[in-house]
PDB file of C-alpha atoms in Angstrom:
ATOM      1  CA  UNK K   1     -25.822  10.842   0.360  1.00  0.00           C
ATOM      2  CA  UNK K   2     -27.778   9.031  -1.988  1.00  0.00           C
ATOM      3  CA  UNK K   3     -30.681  12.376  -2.241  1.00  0.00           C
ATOM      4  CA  UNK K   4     -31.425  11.197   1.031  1.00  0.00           C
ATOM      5  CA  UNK K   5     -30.079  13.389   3.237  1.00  0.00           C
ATOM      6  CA  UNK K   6     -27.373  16.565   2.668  1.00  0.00           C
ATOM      7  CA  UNK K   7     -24.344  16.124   4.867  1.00  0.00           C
ATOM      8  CA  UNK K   8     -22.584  18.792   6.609  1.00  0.00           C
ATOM      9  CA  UNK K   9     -20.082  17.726   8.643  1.00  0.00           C
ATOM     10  CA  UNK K  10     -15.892  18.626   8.932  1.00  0.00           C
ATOM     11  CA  UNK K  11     -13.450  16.114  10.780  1.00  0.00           C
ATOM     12  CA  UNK K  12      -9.991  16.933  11.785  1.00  0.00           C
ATOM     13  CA  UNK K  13      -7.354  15.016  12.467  1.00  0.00           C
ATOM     14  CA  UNK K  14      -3.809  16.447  13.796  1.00  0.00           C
ATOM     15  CA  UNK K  15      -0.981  14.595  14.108  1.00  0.00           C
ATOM     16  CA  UNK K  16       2.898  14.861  15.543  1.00  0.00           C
ATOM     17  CA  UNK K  17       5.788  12.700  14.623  1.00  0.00           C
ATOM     18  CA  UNK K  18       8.809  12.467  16.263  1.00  0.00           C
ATOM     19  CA  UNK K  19      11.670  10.054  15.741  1.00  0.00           C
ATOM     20  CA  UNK K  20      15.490   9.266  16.362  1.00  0.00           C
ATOM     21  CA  UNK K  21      18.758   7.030  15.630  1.00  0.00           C
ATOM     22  CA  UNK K  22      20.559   5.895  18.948  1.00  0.00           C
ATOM     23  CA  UNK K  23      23.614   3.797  17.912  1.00  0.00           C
ATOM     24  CA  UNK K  24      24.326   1.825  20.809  1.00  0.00           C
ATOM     25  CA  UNK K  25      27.424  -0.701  19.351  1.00  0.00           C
ATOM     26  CA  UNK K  26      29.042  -0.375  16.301  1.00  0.00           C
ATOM     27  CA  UNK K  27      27.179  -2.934  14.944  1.00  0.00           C
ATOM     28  CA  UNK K  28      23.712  -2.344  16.294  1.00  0.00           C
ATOM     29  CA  UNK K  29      21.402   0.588  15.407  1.00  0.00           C
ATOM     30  CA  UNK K  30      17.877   1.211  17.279  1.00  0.00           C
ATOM     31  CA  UNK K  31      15.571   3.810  15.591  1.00  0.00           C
ATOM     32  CA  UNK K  32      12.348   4.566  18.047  1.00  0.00           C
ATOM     33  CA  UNK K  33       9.748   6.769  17.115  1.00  0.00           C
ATOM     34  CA  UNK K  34       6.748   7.569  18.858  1.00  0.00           C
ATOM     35  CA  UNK K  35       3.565   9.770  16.965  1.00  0.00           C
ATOM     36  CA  UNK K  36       0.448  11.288  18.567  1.00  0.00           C
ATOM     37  CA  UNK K  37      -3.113  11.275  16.510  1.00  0.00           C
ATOM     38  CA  UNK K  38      -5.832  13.765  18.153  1.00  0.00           C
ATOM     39  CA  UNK K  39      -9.130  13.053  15.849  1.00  0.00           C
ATOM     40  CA  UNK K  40     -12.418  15.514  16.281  1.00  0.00           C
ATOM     41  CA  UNK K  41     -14.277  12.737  16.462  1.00  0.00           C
ATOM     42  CA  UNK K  42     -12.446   9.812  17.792  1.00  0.00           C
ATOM     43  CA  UNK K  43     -10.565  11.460  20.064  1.00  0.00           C
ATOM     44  CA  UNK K  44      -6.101  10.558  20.887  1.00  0.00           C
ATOM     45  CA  UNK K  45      -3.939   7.863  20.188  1.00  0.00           C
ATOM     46  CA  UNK K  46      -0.300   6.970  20.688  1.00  0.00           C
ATOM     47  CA  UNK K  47       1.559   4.387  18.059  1.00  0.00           C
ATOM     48  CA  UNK K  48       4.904   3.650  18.817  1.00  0.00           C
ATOM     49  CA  UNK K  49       7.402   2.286  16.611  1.00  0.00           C
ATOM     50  CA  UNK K  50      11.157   0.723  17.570  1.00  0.00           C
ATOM     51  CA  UNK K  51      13.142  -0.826  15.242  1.00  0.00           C
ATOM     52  CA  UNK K  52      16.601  -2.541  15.287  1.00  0.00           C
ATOM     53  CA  UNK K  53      19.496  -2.940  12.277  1.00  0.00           C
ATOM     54  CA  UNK K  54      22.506  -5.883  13.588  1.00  0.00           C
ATOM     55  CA  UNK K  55      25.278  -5.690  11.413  1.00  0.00           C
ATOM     56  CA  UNK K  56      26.264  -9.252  11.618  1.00  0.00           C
ATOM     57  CA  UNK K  57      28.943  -8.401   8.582  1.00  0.00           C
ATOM     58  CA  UNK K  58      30.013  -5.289   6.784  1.00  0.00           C
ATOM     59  CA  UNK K  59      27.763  -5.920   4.199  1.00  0.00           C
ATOM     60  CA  UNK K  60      25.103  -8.388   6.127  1.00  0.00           C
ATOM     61  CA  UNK K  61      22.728  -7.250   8.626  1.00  0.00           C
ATOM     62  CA  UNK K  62      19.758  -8.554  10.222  1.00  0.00           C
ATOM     63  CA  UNK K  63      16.487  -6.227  10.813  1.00  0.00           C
ATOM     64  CA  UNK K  64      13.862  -6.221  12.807  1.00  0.00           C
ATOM     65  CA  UNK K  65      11.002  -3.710  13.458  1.00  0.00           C
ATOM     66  CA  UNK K  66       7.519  -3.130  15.620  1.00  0.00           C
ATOM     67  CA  UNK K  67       5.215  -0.591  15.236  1.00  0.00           C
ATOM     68  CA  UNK K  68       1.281   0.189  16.171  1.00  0.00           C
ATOM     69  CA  UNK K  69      -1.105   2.484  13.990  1.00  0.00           C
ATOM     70  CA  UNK K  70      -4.076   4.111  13.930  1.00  0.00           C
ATOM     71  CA  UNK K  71      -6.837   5.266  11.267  1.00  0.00           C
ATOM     72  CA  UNK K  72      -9.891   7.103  11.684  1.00  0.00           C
ATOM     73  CA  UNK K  73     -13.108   6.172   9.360  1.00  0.00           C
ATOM     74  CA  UNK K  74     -12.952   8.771   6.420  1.00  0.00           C
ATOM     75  CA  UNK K  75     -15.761  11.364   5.723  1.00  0.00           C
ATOM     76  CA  UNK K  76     -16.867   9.110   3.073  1.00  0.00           C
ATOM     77  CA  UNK K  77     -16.714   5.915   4.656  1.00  0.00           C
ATOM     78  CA  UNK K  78     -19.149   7.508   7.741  1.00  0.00           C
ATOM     79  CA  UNK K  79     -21.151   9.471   5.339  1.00  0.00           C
ATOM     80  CA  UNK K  80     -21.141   8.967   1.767  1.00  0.00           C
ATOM     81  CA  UNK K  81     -23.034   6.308  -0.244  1.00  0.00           C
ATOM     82  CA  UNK K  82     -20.873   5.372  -3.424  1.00  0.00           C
ATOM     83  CA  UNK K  83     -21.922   3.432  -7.165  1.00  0.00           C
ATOM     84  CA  UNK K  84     -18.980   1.933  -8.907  1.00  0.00           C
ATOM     85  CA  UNK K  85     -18.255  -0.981 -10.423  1.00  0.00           C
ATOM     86  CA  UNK K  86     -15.950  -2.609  -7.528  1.00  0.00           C
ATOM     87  CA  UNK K  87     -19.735  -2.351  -5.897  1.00  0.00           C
ATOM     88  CA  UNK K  88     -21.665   0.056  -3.894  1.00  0.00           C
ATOM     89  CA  UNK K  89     -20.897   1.119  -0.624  1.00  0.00           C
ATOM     90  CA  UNK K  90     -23.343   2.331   2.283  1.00  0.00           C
ATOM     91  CA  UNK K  91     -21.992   3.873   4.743  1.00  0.00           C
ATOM     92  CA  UNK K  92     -21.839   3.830   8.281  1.00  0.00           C
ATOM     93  CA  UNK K  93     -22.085   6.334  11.085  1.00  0.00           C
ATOM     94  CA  UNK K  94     -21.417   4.204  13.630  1.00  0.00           C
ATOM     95  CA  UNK K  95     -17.777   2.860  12.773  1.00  0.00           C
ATOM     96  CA  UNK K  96     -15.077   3.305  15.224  1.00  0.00           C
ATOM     97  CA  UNK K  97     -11.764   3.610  14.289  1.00  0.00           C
ATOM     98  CA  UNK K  98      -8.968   0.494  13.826  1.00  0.00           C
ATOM     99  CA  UNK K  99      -5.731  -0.222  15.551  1.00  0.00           C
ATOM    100  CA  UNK K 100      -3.010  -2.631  14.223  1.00  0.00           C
ATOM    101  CA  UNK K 101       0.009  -3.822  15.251  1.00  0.00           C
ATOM    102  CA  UNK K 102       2.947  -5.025  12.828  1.00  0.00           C
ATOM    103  CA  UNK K 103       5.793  -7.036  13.262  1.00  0.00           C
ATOM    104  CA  UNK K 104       8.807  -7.341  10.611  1.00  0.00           C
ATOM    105  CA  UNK K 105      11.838  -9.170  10.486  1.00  0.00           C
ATOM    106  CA  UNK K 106      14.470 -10.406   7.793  1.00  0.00           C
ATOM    107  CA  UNK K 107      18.156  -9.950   6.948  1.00  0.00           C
ATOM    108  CA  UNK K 108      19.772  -7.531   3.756  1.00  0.00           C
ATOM    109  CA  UNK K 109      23.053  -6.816   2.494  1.00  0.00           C
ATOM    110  CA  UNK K 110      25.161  -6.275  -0.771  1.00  0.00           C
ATOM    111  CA  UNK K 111      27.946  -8.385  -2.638  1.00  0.00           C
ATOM    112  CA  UNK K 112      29.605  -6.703  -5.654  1.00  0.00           C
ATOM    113  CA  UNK K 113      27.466  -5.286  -7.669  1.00  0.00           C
ATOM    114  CA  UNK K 114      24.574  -7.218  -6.289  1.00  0.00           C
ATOM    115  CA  UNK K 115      21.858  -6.390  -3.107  1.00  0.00           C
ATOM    116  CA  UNK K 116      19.200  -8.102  -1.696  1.00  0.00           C
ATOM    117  CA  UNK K 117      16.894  -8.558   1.030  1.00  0.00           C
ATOM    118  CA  UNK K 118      14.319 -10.937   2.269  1.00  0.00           C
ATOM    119  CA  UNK K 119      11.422  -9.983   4.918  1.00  0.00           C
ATOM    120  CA  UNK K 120       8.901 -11.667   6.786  1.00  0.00           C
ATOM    121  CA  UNK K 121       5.629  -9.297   8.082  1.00  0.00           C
ATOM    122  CA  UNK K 122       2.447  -9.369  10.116  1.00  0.00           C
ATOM    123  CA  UNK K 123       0.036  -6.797  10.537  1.00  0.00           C
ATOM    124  CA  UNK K 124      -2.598  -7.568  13.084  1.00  0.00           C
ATOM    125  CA  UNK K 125      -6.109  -5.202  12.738  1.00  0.00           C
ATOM    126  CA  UNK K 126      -8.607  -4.928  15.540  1.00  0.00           C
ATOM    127  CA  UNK K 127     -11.847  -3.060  14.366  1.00  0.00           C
ATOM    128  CA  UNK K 128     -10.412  -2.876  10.804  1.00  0.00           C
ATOM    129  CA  UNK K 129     -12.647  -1.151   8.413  1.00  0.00           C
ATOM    130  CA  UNK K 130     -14.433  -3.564   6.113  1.00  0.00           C
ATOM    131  CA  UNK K 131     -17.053  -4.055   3.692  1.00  0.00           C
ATOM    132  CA  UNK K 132     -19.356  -6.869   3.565  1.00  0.00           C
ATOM    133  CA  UNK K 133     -22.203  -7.510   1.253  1.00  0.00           C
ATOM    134  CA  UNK K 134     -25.831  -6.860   2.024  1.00  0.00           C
ATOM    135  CA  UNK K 135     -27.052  -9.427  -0.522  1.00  0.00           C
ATOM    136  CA  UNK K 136     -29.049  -6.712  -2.505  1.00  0.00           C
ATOM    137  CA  UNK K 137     -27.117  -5.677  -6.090  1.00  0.00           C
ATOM    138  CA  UNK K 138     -28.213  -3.990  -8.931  1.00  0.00           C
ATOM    139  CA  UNK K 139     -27.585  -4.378 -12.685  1.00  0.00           C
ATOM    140  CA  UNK K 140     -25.003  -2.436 -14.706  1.00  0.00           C
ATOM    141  CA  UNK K 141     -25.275  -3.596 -18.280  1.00  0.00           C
ATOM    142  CA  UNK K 142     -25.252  -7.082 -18.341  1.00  0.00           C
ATOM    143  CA  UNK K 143     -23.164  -7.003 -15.148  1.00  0.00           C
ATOM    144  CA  UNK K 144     -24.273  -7.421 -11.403  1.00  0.00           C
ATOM    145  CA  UNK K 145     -23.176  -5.274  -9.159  1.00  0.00           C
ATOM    146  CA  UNK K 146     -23.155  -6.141  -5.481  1.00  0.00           C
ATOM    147  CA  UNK K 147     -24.321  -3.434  -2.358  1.00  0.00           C
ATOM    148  CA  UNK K 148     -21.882  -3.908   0.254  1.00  0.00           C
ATOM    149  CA  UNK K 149     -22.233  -2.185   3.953  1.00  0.00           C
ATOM    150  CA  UNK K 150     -19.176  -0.805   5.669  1.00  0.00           C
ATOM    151  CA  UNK K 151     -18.737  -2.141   9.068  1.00  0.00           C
ATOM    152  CA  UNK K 152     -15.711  -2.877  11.843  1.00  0.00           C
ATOM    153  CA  UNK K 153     -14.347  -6.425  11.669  1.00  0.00           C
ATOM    154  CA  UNK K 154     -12.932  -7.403  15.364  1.00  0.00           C
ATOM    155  CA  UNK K 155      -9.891  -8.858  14.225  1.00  0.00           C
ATOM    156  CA  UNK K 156      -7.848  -8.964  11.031  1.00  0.00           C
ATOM    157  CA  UNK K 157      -4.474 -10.004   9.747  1.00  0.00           C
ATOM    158  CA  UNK K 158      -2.043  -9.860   6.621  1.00  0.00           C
ATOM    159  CA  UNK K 159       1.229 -11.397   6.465  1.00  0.00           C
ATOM    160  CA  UNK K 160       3.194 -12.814   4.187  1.00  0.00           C
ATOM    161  CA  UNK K 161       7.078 -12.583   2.745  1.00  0.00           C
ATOM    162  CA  UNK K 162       9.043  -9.597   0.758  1.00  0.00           C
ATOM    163  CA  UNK K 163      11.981 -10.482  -1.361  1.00  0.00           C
ATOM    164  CA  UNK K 164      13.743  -7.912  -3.229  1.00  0.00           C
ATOM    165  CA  UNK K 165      17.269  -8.023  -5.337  1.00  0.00           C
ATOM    166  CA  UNK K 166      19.058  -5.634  -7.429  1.00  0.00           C
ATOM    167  CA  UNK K 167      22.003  -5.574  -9.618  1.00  0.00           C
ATOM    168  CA  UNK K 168      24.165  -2.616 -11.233  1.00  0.00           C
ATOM    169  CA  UNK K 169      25.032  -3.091 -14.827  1.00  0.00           C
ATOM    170  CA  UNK K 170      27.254  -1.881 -17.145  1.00  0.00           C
ATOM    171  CA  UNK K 171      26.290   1.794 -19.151  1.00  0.00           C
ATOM    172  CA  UNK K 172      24.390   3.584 -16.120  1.00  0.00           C
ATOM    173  CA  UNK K 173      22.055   0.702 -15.903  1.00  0.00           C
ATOM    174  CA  UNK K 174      20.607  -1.123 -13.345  1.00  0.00           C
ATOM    175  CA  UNK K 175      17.742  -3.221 -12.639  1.00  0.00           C
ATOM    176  CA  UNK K 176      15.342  -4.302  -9.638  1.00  0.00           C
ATOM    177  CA  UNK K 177      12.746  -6.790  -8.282  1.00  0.00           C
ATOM    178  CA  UNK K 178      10.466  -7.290  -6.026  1.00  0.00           C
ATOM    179  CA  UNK K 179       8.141  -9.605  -5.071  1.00  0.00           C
ATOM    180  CA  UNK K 180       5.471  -9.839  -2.163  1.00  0.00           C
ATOM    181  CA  UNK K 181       3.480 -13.255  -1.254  1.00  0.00           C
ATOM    182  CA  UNK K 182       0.428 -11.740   0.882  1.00  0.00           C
ATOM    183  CA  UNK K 183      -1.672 -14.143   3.145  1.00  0.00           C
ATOM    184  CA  UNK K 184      -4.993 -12.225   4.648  1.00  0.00           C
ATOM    185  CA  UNK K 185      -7.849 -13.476   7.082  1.00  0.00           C
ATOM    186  CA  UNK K 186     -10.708 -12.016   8.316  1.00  0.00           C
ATOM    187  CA  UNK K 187     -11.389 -13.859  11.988  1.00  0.00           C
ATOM    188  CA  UNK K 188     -14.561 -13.187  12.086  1.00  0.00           C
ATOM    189  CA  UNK K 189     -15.745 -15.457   9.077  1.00  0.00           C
ATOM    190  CA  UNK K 190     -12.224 -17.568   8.715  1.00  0.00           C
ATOM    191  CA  UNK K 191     -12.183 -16.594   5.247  1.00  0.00           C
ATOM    192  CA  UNK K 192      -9.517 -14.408   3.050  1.00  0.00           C
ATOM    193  CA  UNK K 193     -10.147 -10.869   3.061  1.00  0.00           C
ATOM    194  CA  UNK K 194     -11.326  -9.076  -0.287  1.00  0.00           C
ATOM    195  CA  UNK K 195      -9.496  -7.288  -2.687  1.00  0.00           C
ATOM    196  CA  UNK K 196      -5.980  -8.441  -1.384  1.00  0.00           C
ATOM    197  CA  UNK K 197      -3.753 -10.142  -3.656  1.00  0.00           C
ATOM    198  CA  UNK K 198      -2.006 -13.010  -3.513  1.00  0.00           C
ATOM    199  CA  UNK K 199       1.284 -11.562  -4.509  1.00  0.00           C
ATOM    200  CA  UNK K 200       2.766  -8.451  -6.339  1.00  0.00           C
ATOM    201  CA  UNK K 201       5.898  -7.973  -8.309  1.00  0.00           C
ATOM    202  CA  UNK K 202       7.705  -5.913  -9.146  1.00  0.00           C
ATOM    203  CA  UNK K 203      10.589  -5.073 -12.295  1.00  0.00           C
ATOM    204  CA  UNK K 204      12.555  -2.004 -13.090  1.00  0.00           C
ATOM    205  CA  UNK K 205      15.364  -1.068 -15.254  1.00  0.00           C
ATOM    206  CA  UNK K 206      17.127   2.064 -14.293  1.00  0.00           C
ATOM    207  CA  UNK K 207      19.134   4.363 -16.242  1.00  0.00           C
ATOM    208  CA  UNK K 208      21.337   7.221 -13.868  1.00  0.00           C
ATOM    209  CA  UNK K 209      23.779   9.619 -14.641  1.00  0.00           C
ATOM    210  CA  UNK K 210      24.451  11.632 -11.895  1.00  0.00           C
ATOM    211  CA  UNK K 211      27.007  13.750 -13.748  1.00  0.00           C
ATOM    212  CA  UNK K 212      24.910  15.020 -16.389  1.00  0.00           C
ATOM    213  CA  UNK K 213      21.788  14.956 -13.636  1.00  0.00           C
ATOM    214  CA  UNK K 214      19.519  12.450 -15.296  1.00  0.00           C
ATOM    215  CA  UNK K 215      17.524   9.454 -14.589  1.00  0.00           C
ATOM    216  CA  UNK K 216      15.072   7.364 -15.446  1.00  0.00           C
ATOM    217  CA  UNK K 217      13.716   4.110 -15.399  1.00  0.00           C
ATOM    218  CA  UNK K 218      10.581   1.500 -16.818  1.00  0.00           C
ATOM    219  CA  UNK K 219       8.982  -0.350 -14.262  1.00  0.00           C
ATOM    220  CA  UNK K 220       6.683  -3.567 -14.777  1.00  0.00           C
ATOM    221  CA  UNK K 221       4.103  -3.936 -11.789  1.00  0.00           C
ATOM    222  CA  UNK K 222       2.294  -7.065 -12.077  1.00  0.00           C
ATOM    223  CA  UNK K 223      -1.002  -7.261  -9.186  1.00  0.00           C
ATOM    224  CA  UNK K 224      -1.848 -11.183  -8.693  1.00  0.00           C
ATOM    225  CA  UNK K 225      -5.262 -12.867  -8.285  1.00  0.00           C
ATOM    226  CA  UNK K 226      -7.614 -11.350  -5.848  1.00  0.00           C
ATOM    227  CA  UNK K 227     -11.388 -12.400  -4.203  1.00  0.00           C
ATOM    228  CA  UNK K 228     -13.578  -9.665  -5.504  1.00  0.00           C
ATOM    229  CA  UNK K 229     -16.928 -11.235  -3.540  1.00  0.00           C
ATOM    230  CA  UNK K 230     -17.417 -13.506  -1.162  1.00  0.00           C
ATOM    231  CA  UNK K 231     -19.263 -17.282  -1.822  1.00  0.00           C
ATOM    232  CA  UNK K 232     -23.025 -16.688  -1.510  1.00  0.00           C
ATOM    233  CA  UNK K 233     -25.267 -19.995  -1.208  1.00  0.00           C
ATOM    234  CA  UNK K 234     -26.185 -19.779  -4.637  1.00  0.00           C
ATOM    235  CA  UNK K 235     -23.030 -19.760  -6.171  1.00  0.00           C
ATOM    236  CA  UNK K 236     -19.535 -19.424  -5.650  1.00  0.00           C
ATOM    237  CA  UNK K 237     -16.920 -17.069  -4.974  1.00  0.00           C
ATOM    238  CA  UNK K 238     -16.062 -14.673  -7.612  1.00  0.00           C
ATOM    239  CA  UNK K 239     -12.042 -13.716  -8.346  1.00  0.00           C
ATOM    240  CA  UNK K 240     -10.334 -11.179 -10.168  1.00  0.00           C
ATOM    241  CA  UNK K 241      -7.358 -12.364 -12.497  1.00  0.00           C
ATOM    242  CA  UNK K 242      -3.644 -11.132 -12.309  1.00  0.00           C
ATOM    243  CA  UNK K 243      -2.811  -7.888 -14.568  1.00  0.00           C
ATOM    244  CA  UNK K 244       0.489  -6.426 -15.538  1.00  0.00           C
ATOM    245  CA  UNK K 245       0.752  -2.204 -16.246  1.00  0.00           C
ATOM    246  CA  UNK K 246       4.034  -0.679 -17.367  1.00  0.00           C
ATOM    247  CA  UNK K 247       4.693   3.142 -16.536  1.00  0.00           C
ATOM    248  CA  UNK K 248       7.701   4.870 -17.664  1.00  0.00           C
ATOM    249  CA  UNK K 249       9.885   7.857 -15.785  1.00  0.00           C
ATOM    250  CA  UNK K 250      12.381  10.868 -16.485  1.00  0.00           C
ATOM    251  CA  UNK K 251      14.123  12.949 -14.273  1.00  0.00           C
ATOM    252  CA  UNK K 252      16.572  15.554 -15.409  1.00  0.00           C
ATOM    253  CA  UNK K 253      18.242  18.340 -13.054  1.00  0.00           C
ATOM    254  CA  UNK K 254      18.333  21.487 -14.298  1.00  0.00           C
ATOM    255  CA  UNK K 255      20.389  23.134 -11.240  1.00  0.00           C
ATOM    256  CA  UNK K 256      21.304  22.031  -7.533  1.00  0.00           C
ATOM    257  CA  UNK K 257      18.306  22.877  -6.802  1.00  0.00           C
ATOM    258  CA  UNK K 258      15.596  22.361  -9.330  1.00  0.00           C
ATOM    259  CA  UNK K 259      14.533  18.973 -11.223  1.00  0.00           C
ATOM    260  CA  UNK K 260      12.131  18.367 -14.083  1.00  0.00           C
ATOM    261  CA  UNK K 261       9.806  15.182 -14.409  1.00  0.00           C
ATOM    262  CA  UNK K 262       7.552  13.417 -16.810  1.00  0.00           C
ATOM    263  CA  UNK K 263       6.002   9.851 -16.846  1.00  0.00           C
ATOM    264  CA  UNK K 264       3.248   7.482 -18.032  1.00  0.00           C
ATOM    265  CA  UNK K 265       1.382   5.161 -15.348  1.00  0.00           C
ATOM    266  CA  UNK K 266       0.120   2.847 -17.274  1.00  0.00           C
ATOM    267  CA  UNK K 267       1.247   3.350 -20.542  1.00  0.00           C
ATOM    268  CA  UNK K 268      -0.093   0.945 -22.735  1.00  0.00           C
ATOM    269  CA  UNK K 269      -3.635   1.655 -21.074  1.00  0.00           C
ATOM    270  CA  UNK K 270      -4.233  -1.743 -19.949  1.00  0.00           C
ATOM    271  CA  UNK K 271      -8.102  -2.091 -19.112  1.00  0.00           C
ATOM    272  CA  UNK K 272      -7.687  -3.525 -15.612  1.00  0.00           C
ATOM    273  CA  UNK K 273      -9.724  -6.322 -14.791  1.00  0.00           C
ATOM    274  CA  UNK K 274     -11.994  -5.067 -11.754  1.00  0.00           C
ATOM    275  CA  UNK K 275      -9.862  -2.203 -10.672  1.00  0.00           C
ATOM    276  CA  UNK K 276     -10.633   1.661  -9.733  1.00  0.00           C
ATOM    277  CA  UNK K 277      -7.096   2.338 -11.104  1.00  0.00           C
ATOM    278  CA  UNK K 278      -7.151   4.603 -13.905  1.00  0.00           C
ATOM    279  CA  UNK K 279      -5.954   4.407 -17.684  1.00  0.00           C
ATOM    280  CA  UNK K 280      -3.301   5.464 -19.033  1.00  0.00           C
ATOM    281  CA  UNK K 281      -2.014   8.249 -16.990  1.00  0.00           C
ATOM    282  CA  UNK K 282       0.295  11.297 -18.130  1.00  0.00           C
ATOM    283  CA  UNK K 283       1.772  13.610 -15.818  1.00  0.00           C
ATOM    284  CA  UNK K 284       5.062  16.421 -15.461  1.00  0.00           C
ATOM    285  CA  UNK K 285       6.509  18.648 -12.802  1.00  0.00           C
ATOM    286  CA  UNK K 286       9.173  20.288 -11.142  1.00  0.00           C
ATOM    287  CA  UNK K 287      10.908  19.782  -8.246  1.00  0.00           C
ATOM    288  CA  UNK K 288      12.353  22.779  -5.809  1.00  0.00           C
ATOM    289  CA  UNK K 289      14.877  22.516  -2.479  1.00  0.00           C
ATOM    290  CA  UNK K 290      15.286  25.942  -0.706  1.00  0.00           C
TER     291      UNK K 290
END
């Protein structure tokens, strides 16, 4: 903790999740769930979620959804003092955890070859965990980098529209999009929170052959502009840029019950303009059902 102080200290958090279908029409499906946090520290919660799918045709339904949550400050956030880039971070002892409550609705279905959906969110935060600036920085190279403090906000919200469409082609292909228009505010100062873009999207062409048990796709994931530090008197807010990576993916079965993987995250090792995200990325595995 910044060879101040050494830090001993173990949390636990245990959790239960339980959740089930109840078809009450034909047409209408309700999922409720309901899931119990007990923290060491920060003691129980109870976040319930209900949902509901109207199937207004065969292949058209409307969807709605509600659902509460809760997160506990991390080791690091109460303890830890961290240098990076991004900025540093102090942290802070005396955090409480946050609370939010979402709200989703929109409509999906499928035509042909052809399926889509379009949702509308909100995610409301009390206490979220933030980080604001404490006005001192410190020079890395040529670059300044700011000392932020990590504290609660009292209220917080995201919300914004998802769109998504996807079409099967000829030859075991198919391809996807997505795209996400994010609004954020933090109440407390009226302004847009940091390091929450404006919008993501995302492409992917698919290749599947179930018979011969393989798949694989290449996915384009492009992360829009972003506020990277708030306005100060002596100058003006500073923004990140929009960045594209492309990762790549194979998956081949080798039984019923065993798969092999292998991919690139960011394969062409795109420097990433402000962003902890790492390089180029290469990883493989297995995957095993008993």
């Amino acid at each position: 903790n910044r060879g101040e102080t050494e830090i001993d200290k173990t949390l636990h958090n245990r959790a239960v999740f339980l959740q089930d279908d109840f078809p009450l029409f034909d047409c209408l499906l309700v999922t409720a769930g309901i899931r119990l946090d007990d923290h060491s520290d920060f003691g129980s919660e109870i976040s319930p979620r209900a949902s509901l799918i109207y199937s207004i045709m065969d292949n058209f339904r409307f969807k709605t959804s509600y659902g509460e949550g809760f997160r506990a400050p991390s080791v690091y956030e109460l303890y830890v003092y961290t240098e990076n880039s991004k900025g540093d971070v102090i942290p802070n002892p005396d955090l409480v955890s946050e609370t939010s409550k979402s709200y989703e609705m929109g409509f999906e279905g499928e035509y042909k070859k052809l399926n889509g959906k379009i949702m509308a969110f909100r995610n409301d935060i009390n206490d979220m965990i933030y980080k604001i600036p404490t006005g001192n920085f410190r020079m890395q190279d040529n670059k300044r980098v700011l000392e932020y403090q990590k504290v609660n906000l009292d209220e917080a919200c995201t919300q914004g529209i998802e769109i998504e469409a996807g079409l099967m082609l000829p030859w075991h292909l198919s391809i996807f999009a997505n795209s996400t228009f994010i609004d954020s505010n933090n109440d407390d100062t009226d302004e847009d929170l940091l390091e929450v873009p404006e919008m993501k999207l995302t492409g992917r062409i698919c290749y599947e052959r179930p018979d011969v048990g393989l798949k694989a796709n290449i996915r384009a994931n492009y992360t829009g502009k972003q506020i990277i530090a708030p306005k100060f008197e002596d100058g003006k807010q500073d923004e990140a840029g929009g960045y594209t990576v492309w990762d790549i993916f194979v998956e081949k079965d080798i039984n019923r019950n065993l798969s092999l993987f292998t991919g690139i995250d960011n394969m062409f090792n795109r420097e990433l303009p402000y962003s902890s995200d790492r390089g180029a990325f290469f990883y493989c595995g297995f995957s095993a059902n008993f």
